[in-house]
Structure formats: structure tokens, C-alpha cells
Short mmCIF file of C-alpha atoms in Angstrom, two decimals:
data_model
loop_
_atom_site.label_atom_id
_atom_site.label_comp_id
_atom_site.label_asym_id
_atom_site.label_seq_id
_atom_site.Cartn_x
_atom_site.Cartn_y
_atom_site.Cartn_z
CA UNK Q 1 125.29 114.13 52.11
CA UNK Q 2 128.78 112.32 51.32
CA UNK Q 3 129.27 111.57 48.03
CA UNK Q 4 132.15 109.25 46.11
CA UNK Q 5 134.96 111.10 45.97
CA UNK Q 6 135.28 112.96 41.70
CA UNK Q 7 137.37 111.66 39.74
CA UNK Q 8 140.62 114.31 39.05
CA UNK Q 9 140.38 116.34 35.91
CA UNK Q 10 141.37 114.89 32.79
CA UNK Q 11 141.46 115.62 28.88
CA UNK Q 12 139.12 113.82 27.01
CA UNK Q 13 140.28 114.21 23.43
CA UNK Q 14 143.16 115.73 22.24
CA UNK Q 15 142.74 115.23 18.05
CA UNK Q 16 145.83 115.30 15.32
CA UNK Q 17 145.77 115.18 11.87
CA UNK Q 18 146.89 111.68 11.11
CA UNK Q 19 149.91 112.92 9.14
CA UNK Q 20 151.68 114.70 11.93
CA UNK Q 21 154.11 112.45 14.16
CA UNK Q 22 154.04 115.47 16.65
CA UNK Q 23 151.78 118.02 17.84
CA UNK Q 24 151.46 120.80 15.05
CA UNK Q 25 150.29 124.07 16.52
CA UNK Q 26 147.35 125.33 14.33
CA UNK Q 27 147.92 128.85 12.41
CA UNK Q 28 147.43 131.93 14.58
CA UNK Q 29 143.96 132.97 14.43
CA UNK Q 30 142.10 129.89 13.55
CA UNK Q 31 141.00 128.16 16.73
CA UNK Q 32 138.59 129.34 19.10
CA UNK Q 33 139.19 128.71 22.96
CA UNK Q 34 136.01 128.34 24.95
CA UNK Q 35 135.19 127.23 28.19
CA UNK Q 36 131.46 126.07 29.25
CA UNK Q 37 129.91 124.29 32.22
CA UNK Q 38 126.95 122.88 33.38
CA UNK Q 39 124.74 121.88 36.63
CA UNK Q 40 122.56 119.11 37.22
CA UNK Q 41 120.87 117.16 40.02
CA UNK Q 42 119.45 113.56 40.72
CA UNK Q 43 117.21 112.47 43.49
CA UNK Q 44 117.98 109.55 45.28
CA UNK Q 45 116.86 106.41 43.50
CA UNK Q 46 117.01 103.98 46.76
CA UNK Q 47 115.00 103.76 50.47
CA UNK Q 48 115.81 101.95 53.09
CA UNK Q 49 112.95 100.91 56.09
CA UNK Q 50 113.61 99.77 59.47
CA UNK Q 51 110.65 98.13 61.31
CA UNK Q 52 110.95 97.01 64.81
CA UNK Q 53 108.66 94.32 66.87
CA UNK Q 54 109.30 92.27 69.57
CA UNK Q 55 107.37 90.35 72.09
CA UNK Q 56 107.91 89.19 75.76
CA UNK Q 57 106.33 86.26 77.36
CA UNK Q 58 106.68 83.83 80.20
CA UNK Q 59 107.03 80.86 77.38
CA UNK Q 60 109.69 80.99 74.93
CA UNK Q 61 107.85 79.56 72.43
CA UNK Q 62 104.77 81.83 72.67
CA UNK Q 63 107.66 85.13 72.52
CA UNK Q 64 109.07 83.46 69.45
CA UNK Q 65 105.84 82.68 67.45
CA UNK Q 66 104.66 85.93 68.31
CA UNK Q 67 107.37 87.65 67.01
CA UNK Q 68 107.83 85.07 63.72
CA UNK Q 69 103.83 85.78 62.73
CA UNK Q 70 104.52 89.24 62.13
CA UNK Q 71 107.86 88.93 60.68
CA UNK Q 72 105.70 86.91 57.52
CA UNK Q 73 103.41 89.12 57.40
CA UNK Q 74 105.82 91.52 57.09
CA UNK Q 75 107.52 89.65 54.22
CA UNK Q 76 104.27 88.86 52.38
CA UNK Q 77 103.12 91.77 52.24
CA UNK Q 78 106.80 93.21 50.58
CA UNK Q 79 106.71 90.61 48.20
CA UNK Q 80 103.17 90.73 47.37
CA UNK Q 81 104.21 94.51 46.13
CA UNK Q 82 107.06 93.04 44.07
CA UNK Q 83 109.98 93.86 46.68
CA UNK Q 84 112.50 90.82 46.06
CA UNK Q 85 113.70 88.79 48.66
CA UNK Q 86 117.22 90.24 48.74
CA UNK Q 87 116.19 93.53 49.40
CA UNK Q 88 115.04 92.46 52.64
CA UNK Q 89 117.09 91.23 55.85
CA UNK Q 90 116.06 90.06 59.34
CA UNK Q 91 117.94 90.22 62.32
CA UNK Q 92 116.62 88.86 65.79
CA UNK Q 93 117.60 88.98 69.25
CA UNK Q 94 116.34 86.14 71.90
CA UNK Q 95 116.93 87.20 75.27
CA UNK Q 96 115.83 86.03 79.13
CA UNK Q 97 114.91 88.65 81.50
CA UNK Q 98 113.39 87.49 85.12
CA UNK Q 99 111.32 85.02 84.43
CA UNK Q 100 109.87 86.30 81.23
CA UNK Q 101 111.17 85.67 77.90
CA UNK Q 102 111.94 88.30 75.17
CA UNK Q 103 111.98 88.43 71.30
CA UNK Q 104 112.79 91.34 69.87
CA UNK Q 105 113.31 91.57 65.16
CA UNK Q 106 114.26 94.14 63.35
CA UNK Q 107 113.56 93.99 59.12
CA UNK Q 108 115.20 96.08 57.09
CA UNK Q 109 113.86 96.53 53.68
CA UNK Q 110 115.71 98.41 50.40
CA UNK Q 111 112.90 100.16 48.04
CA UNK Q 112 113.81 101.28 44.32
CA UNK Q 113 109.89 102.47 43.94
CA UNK Q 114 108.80 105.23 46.29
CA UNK Q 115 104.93 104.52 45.82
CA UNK Q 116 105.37 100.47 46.60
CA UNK Q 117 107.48 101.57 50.05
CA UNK Q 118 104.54 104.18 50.89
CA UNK Q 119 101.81 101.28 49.78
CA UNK Q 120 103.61 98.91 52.18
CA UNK Q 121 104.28 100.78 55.24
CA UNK Q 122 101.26 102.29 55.43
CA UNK Q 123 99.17 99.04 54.92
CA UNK Q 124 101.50 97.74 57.56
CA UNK Q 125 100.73 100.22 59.89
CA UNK Q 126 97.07 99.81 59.72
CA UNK Q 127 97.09 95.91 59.88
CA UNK Q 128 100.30 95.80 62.77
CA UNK Q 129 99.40 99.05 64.48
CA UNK Q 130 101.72 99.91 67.35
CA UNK Q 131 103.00 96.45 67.78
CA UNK Q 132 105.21 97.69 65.22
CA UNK Q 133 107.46 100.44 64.67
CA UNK Q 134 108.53 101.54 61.37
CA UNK Q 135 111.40 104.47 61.14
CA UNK Q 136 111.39 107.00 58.75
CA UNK Q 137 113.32 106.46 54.97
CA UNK Q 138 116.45 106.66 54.63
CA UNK Q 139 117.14 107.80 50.87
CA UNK Q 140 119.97 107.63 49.23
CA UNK Q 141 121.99 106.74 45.57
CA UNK Q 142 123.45 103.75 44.27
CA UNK Q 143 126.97 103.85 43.32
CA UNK Q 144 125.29 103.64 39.78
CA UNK Q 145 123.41 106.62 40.33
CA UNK Q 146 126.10 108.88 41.43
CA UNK Q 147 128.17 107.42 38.14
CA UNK Q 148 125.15 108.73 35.82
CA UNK Q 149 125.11 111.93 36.96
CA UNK Q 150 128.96 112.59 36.64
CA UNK Q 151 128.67 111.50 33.16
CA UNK Q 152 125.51 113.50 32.36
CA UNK Q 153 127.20 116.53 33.42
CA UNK Q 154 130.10 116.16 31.90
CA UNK Q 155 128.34 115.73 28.71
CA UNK Q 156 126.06 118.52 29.32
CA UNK Q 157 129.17 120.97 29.72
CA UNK Q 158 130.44 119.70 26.79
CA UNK Q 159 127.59 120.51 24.65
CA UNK Q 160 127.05 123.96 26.13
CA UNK Q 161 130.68 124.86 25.47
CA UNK Q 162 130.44 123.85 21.77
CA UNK Q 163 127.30 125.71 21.31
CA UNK Q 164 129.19 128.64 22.53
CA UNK Q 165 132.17 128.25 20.64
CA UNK Q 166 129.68 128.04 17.40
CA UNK Q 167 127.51 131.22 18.74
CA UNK Q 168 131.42 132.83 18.36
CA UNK Q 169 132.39 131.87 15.33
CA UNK Q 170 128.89 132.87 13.80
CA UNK Q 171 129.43 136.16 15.35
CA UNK Q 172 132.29 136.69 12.78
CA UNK Q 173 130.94 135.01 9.58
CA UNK Q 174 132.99 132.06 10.69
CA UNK Q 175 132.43 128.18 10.88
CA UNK Q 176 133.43 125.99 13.39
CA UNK Q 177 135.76 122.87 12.92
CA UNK Q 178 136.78 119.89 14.65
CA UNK Q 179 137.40 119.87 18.41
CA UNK Q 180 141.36 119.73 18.94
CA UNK Q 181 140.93 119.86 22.82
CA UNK Q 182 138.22 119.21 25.32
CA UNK Q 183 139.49 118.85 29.07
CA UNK Q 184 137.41 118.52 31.84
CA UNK Q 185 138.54 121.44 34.41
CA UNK Q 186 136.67 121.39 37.70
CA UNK Q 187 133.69 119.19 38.70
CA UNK Q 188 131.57 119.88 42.18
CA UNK Q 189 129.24 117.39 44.05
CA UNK Q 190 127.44 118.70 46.46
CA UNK Q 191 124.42 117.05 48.96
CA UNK Q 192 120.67 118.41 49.00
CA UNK Q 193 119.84 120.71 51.81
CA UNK Q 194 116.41 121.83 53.16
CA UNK Q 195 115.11 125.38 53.18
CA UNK Q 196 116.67 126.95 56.83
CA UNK Q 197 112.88 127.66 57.51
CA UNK Q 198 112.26 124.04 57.98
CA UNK Q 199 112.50 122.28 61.31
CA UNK Q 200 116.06 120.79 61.69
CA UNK Q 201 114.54 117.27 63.90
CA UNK Q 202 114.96 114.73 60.93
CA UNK Q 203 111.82 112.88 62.43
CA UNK Q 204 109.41 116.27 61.65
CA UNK Q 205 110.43 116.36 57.66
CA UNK Q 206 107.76 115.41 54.94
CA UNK Q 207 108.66 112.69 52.39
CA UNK Q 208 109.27 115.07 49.94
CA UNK Q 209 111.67 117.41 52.09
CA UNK Q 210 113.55 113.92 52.68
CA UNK Q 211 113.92 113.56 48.98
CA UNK Q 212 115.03 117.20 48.85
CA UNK Q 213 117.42 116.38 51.48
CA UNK Q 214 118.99 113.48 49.50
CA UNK Q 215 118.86 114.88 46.46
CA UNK Q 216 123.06 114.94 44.67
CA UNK Q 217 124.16 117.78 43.25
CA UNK Q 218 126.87 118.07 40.62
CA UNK Q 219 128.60 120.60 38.35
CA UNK Q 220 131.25 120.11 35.65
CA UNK Q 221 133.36 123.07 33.96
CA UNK Q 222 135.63 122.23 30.82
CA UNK Q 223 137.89 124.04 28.16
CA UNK Q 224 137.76 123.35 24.35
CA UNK Q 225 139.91 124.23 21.30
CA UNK Q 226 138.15 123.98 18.13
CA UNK Q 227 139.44 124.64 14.54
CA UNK Q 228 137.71 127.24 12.56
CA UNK Q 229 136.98 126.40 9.03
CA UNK Q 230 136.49 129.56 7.37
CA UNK Q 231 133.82 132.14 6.05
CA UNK Q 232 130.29 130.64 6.01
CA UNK Q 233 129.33 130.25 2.55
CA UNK Q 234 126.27 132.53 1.85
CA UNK Q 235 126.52 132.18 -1.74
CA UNK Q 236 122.51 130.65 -1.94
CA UNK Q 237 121.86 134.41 -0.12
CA UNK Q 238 123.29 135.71 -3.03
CA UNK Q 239 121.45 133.84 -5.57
#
């Protein structure tokens, strides 16, 4: 699955004392350099449905009506399960052929709840039967979606790489300071994939191997400097 291109690496703080009018290397021997990373994932929060229907008649009208009954019924019933109107688009096609007449709709509808778009096809299915045809979901994330992850990670690398650097300084009786550096190194985004195992015809996978299949992927490394303060102060061990 294509994702937005990453944005390129960048440092996300750099701190100096206030007094300093230029960077002031720190003495040797009191910073700790760490690097951490992360992984996380997010399943695709959007499904689109295609349903096709058409009709052919020797009287336009009768191809037309056909066709226009269903397409309400097909809108009702979205609505009815709280799918608003602008997630939902019609396109139609009115053709001649011999001396019949043919109507032929497509409807394609954007779901943000996975349980209304199962509610809804299948209730569509049992009332429309064959004379429509409803594809399979296509999942997929929002630009928002992709943005939230990217910053989650990011985050999340941060944090691990400060818990590190304070699992160091520990080590050595130490205590850890202000961050003086944190850049962001490498980040990775990477599609879902399905189990090798598992037919490779898109039409024979479950709902939940879709979702697998759709499901983003992304990684974040970054680099810190931190100040260390000092010797803990175990004085209350003492006491």
C-alpha cells in the first residue's frame, strides 16, 4: 500500500542556556548520547463500497424508474444507519441498444464505521438480491490518519530513547538532565501484507485479512544528547 511520502529528518530541539550567544559545548563527560526507536501500526480508518444495478427495458421510462427505486432504497437505507449524504455519490449511464432501453447506476459509498458498512450491505443484499452487485471494501487511511501515526511514532521513539538514556545514567549513580538534542534520524512506512499462505485473488480474502492488508506501518529512529546532573542523592538511604 502507497503511503504519503515522510517527511525528511529533522532536529526537533536543540536547547541553550539562555546566557550563551553561541553554542557552548558541554564539559567532557557529562552528556549522554543515546539513540532509541520505535514501531507502530494503524488500521485503516475508511471503506469505500461500490454497488452496481441497472435495468433494460423496451420503455425508457420503465428502465429509468426501475433503476431510480433501488437507487433510494439504497440511500435510505445508508442514511437510516447514519452514513451522511456526502459520503455517498451516484453516477448513471442511459444508453439505447436495439430497441430496448438501458439504465445502468453505480453508488459509491465512504464508511468510517466497519459494523454500519457490514449492517448495510448485508441488509442490502437480502432485500436487492442479485439485482444488485456490491464489490468488496476497499480500506484505506485518511490523510489524517497517516499524519497520527507519524506523530505517534515519533513520540514513542522519543520516550523510549529517554528511558534509555535514564536506565544509563542510573547504571552509574548518575541523574539525567535536560535534553540538549533530539533529532529525528530515519522514519519507515511500510503497507500491510497478508500471510503468503493466503490466496493471492483479492476477491477470496476475509474482511479481516482486508484490514490486515490495509493496515500502515511505520517506524521512527532518533538520537538524543542529554545533560547529566550529577550523583543521585541517596542521602535518605543513609539516614
Amino acid at each position: 500500500m502507497a503511503l504519503p511520502s515522510p517527511p525528511p529528518a529533522r532536529v526537533f530541539a536543540e536547547l541553550l542556556p539562555a546566557s550563551a550567544p553561541a553554542p557552548v559545548p558541554a564539559p567532557s563527560g557529562r552528556e549522554v548520547h543515546v539513540s532509541g526507536s520505535a514501531e507502530l501500526s494503524a488500521g485503516p480508518d475508511r471503506a469505500r463500497v461500490s454497488l452496481r444495478l441497472g435495468s433494460r427495458k423496451e420503455a425508457a421510462g420503465a428502465a429509468r424508474s426501475s433503476v431510480a427505486r433501488r437507487l433510494e432504497y439504497i440511500a435510505q437505507s445508508a442514511r437510516q444507519r447514519g452514513v451522511p449524504e456526502e459520503n455517498m455519490t451516484v453516477t448513471e449511464d442511459f444508453s439505447r441498444a436495439e430497441n430496448t432501453y438501458q439504465m445502468e447506476a453505480e453508488v459509491c459509498i465512504i464508511f468510517s464505521d466497519f459494523g454500519k458498512m457490514q449492517n448495510v450491505c448485508n441488509l442490502l443484499i437480502e432485500k436487492l438480491g442479485t439485482s444488485v452487485t456490491i464489490s468488496p471494501p476497499h480500506f484505506y487511511h485518511t490523510p489524517e490518519a497517516v499524519d497520527t501515526l507519524r506523530r505517534q511514532v515519533c513520540v514513542a521513539a522519543v520516550g523510549n530513547t529517554r528511558r534509555k538514556a535514564q536506565e544509563v545514567c542510573r547504571l552509574f549513580g548518575q541523574s539525567l538532565g535536560k535534553p540538549v538534542l533530539i533529532k529525528e534520524e530515519e522514519t519507515k512506512e511500510w503497507g500491510g501484507h497478508i500471510d503468503s499462505h493466503l490466496s493471492n485473488s483479492p476477491d477470496s480474502l476475509t474482511l479481516q485479512e482486508r484490514i490486515q492488508n490495509a493496515t500502515a506501518y511505520a517506524s521512527c529512529r532518533v538520537f538524543a544528547v542529554f545533560e547529566i546532573k550529577g550523583k543521585e542523592n541517596r542521602r535518605h538511604k543513609l539516614l
